[in-house]
Tab-separated table of C-alpha atoms and ligand atoms in Angstrom:
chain	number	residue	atom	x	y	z
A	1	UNK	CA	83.107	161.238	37.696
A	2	UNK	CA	80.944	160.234	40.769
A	3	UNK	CA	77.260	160.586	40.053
A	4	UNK	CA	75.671	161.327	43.706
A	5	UNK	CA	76.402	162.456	46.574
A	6	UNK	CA	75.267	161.119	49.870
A	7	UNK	CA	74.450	163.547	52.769
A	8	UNK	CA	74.139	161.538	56.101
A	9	UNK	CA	72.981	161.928	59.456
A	10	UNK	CA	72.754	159.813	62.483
A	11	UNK	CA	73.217	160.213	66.708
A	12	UNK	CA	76.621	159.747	68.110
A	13	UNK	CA	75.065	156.653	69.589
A	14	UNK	CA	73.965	155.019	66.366
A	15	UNK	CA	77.579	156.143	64.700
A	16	UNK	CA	78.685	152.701	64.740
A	17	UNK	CA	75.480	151.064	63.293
A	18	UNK	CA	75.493	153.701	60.659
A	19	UNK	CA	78.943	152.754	59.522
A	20	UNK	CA	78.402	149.133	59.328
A	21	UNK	CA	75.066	150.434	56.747
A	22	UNK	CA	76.586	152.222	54.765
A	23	UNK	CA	79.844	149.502	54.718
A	24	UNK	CA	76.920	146.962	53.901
A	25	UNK	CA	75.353	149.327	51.178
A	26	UNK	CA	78.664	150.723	49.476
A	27	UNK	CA	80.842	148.011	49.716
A	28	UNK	CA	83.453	149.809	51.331
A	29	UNK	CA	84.040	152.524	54.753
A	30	UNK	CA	82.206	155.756	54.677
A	31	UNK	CA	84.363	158.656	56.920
A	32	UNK	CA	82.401	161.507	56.112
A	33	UNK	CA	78.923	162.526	56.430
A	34	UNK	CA	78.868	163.748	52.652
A	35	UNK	CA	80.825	161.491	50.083
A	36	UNK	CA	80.301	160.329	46.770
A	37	UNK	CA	79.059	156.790	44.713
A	38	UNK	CA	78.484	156.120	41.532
A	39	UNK	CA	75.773	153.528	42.920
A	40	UNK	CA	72.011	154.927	43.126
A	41	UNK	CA	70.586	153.689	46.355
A	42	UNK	CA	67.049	154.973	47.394
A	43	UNK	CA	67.317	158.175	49.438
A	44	UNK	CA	64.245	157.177	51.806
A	45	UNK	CA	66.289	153.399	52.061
A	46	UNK	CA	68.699	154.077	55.105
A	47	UNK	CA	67.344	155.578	58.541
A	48	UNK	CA	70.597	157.857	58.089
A	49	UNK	CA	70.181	159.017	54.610
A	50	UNK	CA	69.105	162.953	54.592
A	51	UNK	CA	69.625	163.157	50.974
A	52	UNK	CA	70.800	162.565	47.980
A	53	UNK	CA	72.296	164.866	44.719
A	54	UNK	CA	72.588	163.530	41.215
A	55	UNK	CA	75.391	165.299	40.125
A	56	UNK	CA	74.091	167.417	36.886
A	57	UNK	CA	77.369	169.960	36.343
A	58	UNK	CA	80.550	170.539	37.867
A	59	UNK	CA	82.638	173.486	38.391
A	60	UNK	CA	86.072	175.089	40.595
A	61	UNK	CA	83.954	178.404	41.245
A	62	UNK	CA	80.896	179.793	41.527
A	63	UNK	CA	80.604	182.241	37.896
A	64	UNK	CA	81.795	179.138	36.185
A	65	UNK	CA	78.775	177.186	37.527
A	66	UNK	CA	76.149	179.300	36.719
A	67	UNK	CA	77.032	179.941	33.699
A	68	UNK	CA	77.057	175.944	32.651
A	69	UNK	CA	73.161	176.400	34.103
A	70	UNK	CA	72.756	179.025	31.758
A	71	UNK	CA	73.934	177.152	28.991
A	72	UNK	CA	71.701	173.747	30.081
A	73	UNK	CA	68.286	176.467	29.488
A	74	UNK	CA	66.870	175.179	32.061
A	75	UNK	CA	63.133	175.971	31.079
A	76	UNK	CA	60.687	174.091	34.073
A	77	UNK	CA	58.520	176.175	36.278
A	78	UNK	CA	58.309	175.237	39.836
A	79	UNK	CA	62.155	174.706	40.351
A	80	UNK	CA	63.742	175.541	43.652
A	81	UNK	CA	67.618	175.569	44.664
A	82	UNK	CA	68.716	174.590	47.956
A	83	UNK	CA	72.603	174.574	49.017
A	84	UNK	CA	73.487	171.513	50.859
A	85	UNK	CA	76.324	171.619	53.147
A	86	UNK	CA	79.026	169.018	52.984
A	87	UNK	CA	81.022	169.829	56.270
A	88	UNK	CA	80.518	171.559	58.933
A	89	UNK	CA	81.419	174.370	59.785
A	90	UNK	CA	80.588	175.166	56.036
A	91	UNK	CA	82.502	177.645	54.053
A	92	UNK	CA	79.451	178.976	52.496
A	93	UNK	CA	77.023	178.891	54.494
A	94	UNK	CA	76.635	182.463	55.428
A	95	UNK	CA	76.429	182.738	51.789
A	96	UNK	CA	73.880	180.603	50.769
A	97	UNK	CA	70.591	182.430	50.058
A	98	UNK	CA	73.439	184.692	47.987
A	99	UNK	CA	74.333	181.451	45.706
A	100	UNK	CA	70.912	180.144	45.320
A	101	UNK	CA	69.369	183.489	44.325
A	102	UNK	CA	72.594	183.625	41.314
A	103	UNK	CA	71.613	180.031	40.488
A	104	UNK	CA	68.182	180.671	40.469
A	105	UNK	CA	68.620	183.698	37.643
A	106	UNK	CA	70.200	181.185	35.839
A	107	UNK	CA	67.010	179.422	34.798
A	108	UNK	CA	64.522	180.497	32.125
A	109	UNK	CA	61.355	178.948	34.010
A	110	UNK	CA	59.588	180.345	37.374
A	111	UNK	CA	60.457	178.867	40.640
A	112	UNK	CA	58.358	177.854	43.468
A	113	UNK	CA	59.457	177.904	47.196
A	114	UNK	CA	56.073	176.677	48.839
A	115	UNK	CA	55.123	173.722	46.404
A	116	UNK	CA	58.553	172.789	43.559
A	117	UNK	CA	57.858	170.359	41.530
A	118	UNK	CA	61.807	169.755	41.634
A	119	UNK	CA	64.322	170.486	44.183
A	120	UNK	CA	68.122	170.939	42.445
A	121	UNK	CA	70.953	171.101	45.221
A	122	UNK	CA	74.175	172.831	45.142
A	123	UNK	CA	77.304	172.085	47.361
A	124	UNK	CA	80.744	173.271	47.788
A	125	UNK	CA	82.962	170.150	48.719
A	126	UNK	CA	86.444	170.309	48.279
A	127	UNK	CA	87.075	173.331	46.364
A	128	UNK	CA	84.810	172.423	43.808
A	129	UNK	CA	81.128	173.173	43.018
A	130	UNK	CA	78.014	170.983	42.327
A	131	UNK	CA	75.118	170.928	41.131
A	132	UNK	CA	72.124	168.822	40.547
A	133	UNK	CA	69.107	167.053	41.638
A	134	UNK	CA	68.381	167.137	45.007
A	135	UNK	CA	66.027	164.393	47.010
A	136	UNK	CA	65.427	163.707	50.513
A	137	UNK	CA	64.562	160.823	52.092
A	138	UNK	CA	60.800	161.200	52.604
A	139	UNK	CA	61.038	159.804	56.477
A	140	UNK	CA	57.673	158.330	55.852
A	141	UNK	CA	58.365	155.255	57.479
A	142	UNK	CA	58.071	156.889	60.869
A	143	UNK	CA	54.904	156.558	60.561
A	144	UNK	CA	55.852	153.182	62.310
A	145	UNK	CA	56.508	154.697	65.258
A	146	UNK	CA	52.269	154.717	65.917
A	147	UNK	CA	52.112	151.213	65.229
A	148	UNK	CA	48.985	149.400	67.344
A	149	UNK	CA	51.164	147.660	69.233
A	150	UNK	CA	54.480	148.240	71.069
A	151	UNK	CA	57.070	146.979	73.682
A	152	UNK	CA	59.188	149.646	75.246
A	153	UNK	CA	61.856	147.052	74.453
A	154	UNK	CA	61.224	146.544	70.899
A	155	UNK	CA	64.171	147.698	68.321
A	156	UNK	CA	64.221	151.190	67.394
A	157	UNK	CA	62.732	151.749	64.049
A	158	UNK	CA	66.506	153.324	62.774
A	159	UNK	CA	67.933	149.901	64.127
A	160	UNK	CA	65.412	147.779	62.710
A	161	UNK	CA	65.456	149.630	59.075
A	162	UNK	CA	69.536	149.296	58.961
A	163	UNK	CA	70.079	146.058	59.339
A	164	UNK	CA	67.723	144.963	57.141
A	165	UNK	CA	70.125	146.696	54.679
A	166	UNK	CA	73.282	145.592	56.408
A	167	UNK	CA	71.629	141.902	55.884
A	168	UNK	CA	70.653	142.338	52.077
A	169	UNK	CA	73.338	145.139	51.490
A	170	UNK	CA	70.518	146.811	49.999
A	171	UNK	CA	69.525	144.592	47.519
A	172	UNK	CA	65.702	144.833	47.796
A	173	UNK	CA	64.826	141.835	45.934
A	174	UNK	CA	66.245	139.526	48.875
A	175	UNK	CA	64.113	137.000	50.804
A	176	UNK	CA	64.123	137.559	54.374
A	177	UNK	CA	63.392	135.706	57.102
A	178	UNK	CA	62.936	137.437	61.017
A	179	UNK	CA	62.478	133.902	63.266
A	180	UNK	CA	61.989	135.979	66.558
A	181	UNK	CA	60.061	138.926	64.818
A	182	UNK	CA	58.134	139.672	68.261
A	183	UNK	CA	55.471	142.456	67.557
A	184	UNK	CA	57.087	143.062	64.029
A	185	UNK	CA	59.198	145.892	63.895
A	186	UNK	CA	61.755	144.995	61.181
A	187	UNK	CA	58.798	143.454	59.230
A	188	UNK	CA	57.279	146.523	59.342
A	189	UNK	CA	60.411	148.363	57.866
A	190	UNK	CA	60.850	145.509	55.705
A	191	UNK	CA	57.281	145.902	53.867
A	192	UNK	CA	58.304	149.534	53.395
A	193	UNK	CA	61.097	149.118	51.821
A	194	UNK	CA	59.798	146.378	49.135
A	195	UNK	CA	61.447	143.227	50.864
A	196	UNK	CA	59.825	140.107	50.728
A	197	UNK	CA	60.348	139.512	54.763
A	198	UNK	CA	58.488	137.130	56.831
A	199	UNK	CA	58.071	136.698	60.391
A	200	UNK	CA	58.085	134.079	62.639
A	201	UNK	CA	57.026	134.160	66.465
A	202	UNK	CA	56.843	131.272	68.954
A	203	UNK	CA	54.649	132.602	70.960
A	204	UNK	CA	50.735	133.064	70.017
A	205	UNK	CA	49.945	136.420	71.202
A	206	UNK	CA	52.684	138.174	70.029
A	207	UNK	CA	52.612	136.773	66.729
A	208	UNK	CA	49.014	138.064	66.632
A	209	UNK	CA	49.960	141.798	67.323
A	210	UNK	CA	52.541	141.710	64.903
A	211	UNK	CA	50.083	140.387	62.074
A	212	UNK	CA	47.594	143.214	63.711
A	213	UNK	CA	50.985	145.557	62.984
A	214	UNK	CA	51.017	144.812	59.841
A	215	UNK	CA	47.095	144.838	58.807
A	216	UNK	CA	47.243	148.127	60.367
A	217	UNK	CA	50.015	149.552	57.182
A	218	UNK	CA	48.145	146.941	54.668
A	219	UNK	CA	51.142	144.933	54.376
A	220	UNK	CA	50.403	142.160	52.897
A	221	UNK	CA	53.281	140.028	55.035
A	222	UNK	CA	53.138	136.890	56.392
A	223	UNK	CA	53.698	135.828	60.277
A	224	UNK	CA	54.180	132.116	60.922
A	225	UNK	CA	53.230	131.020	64.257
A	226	UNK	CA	56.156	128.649	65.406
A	227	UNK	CA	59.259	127.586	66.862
A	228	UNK	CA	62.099	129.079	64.763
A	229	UNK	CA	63.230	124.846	64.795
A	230	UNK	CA	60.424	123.946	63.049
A	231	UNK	CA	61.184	126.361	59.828
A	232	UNK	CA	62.256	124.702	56.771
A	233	UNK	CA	62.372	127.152	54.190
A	234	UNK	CA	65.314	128.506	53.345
A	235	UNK	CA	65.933	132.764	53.179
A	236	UNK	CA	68.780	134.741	51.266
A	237	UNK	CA	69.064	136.446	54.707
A	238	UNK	CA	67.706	136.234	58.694
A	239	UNK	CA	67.404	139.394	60.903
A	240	UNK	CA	67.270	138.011	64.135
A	241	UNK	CA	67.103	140.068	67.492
A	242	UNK	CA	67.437	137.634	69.880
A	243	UNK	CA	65.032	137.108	73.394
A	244	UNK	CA	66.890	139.312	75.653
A	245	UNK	CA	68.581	137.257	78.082
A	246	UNK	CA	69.422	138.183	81.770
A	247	UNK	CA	72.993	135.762	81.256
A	248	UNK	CA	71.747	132.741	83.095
A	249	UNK	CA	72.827	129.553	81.127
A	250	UNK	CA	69.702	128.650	79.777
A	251	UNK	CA	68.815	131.783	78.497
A	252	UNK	CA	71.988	131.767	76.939
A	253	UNK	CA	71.716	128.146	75.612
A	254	UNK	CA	67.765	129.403	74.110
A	255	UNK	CA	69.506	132.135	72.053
A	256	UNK	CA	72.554	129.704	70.517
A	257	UNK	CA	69.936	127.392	69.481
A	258	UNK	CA	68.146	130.529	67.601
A	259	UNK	CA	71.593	131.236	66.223
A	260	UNK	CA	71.976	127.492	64.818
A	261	UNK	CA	68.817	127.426	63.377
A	262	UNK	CA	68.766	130.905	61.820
A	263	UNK	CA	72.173	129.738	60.043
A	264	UNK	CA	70.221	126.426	59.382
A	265	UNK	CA	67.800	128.342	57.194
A	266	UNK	CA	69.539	131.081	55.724
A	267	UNK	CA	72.352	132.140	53.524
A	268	UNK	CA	73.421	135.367	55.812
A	269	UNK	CA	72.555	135.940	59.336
A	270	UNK	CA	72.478	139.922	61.091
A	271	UNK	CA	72.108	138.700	64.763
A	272	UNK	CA	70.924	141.452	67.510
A	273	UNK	CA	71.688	140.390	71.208
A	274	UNK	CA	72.167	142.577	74.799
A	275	UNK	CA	74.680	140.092	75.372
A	276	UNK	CA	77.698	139.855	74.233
A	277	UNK	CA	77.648	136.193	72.186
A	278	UNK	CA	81.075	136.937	70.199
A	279	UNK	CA	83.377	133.810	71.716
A	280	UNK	CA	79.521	131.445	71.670
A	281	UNK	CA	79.201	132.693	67.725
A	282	UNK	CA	82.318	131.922	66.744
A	283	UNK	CA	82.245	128.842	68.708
A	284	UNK	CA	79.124	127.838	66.833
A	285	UNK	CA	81.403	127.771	63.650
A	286	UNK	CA	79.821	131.050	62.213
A	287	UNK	CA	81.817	133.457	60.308
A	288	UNK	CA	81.789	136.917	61.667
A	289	UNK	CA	82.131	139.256	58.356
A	290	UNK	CA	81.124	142.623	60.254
A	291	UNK	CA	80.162	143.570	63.682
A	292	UNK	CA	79.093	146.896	65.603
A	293	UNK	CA	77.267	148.336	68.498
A	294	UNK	CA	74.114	150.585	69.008
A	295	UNK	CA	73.201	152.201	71.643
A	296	UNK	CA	68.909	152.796	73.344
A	297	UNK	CA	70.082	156.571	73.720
A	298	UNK	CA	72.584	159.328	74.729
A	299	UNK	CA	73.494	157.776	77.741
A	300	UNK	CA	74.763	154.767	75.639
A	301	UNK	CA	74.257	152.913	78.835
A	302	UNK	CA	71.713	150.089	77.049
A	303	UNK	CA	73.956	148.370	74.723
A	304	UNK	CA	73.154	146.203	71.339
A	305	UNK	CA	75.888	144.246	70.018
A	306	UNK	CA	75.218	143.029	66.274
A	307	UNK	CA	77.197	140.533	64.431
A	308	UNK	CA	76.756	140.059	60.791
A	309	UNK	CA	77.776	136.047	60.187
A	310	UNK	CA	77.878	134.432	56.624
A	311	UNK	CA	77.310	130.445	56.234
A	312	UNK	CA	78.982	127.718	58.621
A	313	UNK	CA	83.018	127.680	59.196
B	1	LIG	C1	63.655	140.376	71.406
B	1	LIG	S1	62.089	139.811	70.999
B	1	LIG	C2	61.872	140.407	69.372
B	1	LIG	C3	61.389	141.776	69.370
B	1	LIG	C4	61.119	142.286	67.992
B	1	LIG	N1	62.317	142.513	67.215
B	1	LIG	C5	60.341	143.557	68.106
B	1	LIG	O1	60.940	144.610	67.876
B	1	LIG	O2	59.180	143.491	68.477
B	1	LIG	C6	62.360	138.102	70.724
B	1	LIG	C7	61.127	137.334	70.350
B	1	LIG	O3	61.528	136.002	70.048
B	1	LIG	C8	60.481	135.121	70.387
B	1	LIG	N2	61.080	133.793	70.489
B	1	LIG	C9	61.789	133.275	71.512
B	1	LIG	N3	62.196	132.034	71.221
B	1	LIG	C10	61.745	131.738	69.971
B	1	LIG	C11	61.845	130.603	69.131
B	1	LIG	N4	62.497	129.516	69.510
B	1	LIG	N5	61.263	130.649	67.912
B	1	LIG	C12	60.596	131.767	67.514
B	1	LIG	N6	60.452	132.868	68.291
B	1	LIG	C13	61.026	132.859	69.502
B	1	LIG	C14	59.957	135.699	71.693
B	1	LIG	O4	58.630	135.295	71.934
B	1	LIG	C15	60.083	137.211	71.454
B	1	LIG	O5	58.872	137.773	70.997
């Protein structure tokens, strides 16, 4: 038996991001925006996670459920149940304050609906009920979105916060490094989220606001002032969003010397351009593992094409 369940959310234009996350983070395609794992993954740990239920009980209808509550003796004051949709349109929906008031007589203790202590969820997914505790991602991390300093043409703080997971698949212990880390966006996510992620930045100024970014959270993170050629440490993984070009040849010969030394240095590679570099990555003997596109907004008319590469052909 599964042990969570995933409920996800995301923008049509951020669709394709969000399935190479979750393909980074479960190790296989995610179709729906509910599905099961037996892997525990932070709820607050993906832009596009809105929650998460451990599955407690299982049953094919609704008496049979409550009465496995009843039997558990559930005894803590402070509970609340919320139903969770798993599809939409929702078979129960109309129902729910129905089900959660049954569920909640199944408890012995007193439930609270301004402050719980715990939250269990309840879904109907496939003809079959379950129940359990329920967490939401805490969104915290949009806090970022006041950070001291900003460029209108920084990376969203959804993009930034996924493909840090697409380039660790979620493994929080990983060493990153972000060579082009500009005002420090992703390191910003990245100090959330417990990654040890550093920053590099050629140029003075900007590596000064992003070090100013991060003093202003009380991350601890480091920001190297250099040329990403003259790194020689080497990272598990690099997140690299690229200078956006405007497709003259230099530009584009700037950004494939990035790309050479971010392989140089690191084991995996999550590249962000506005240009489409697919033929010059390949060409650069990278191996393209995944790939997908976000879009700035709605009217998908800004485009970011991201290529995850592992290690040299
Ligand atoms: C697209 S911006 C990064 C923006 C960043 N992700 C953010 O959200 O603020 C690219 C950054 O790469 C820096 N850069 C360009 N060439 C570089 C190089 N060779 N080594 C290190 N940084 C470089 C630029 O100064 C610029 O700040």
């Amino acid at each position: 038996m599964a042990q969570y369940i995933y409920y996800i959310n995301y923008q049509d234009y951020e669709a394709d991001l969000c399935a190479l996350e979750m393909r980074a983070l479960f190790n296989r395609p995610i179709e729906n925006k509910a599905f099961f794992s037996d892997q525990r993954v932070d709820e607050s740990l993906s832009p596009y996670f809105k929650s998460r239920l451990e599955i407690l009980l299982e049953a094919t209808d609704l008496e049979e459920l409550i009465h496995k509550i009843s039997k558990k003796n559930y005894t803590e004051d402070g509970f609340m149940v919320k139903y969770v949709p798993a599809i939409k349109p929702d078979p129960m929906e109309k129902k729910r304050r129905a089900i959660t008031k049954a569920i909640g007589y199944a408890f012995e203790g007193l439930p609270s609906f301004d402050h719980p202590v715990i939250i269990y969820g309840v879904t109907y997914y496939n003809s079959k009920w379950y129940f359990g505790v329920l967490v939401y991602n805490t969104m915290l991390w949009k806090k970022h979105m006041s950070k001291p300093n900003s460029y209108s043409s920084s990376l969203g703080l959804n993009t930034a916060k996924a493909i840090l997971n697409v380039a660790t698949q979620g493994d929080t212990s990983k060493k990153i490094i972000d060579p082009c880390c500009g005002v420090g966006t992703v390191l910003l996510e990245g100090h959330y989220s417990g990654y040890d992620v550093t920053g590099c930045e050629i140029n003075y100024k900007v590596a000064m606001k992003a070090r100013e970014n991060l003093k202003h959270y009380g991350y601890k993170g480091q920001v190297i002032q250099k040329d990403i050629k003259e790194m020689d440490e080497y990272y598990d993984a690099a997140v690299v969003d690229l200078p956006y070009g405007n497709f003259s040849k230099s530009d584009e010969v700037d950004m494939m010397n990035i790309i050479h030394h971010a392989a140089r240095i690191s084991e995996r590679q999550v590249l962000i351009s506005t240009i489409d570099l697919t033929m010059k990555i390949r060409e650069e003997g990278l191996v393209v593992v995944d790939q997908s596109v976000v879009y700035k907004n709605r009217s998908k008319r800004f485009a970011r094409y991201i290529w995850v590469c592992e290690g040299l052909n």
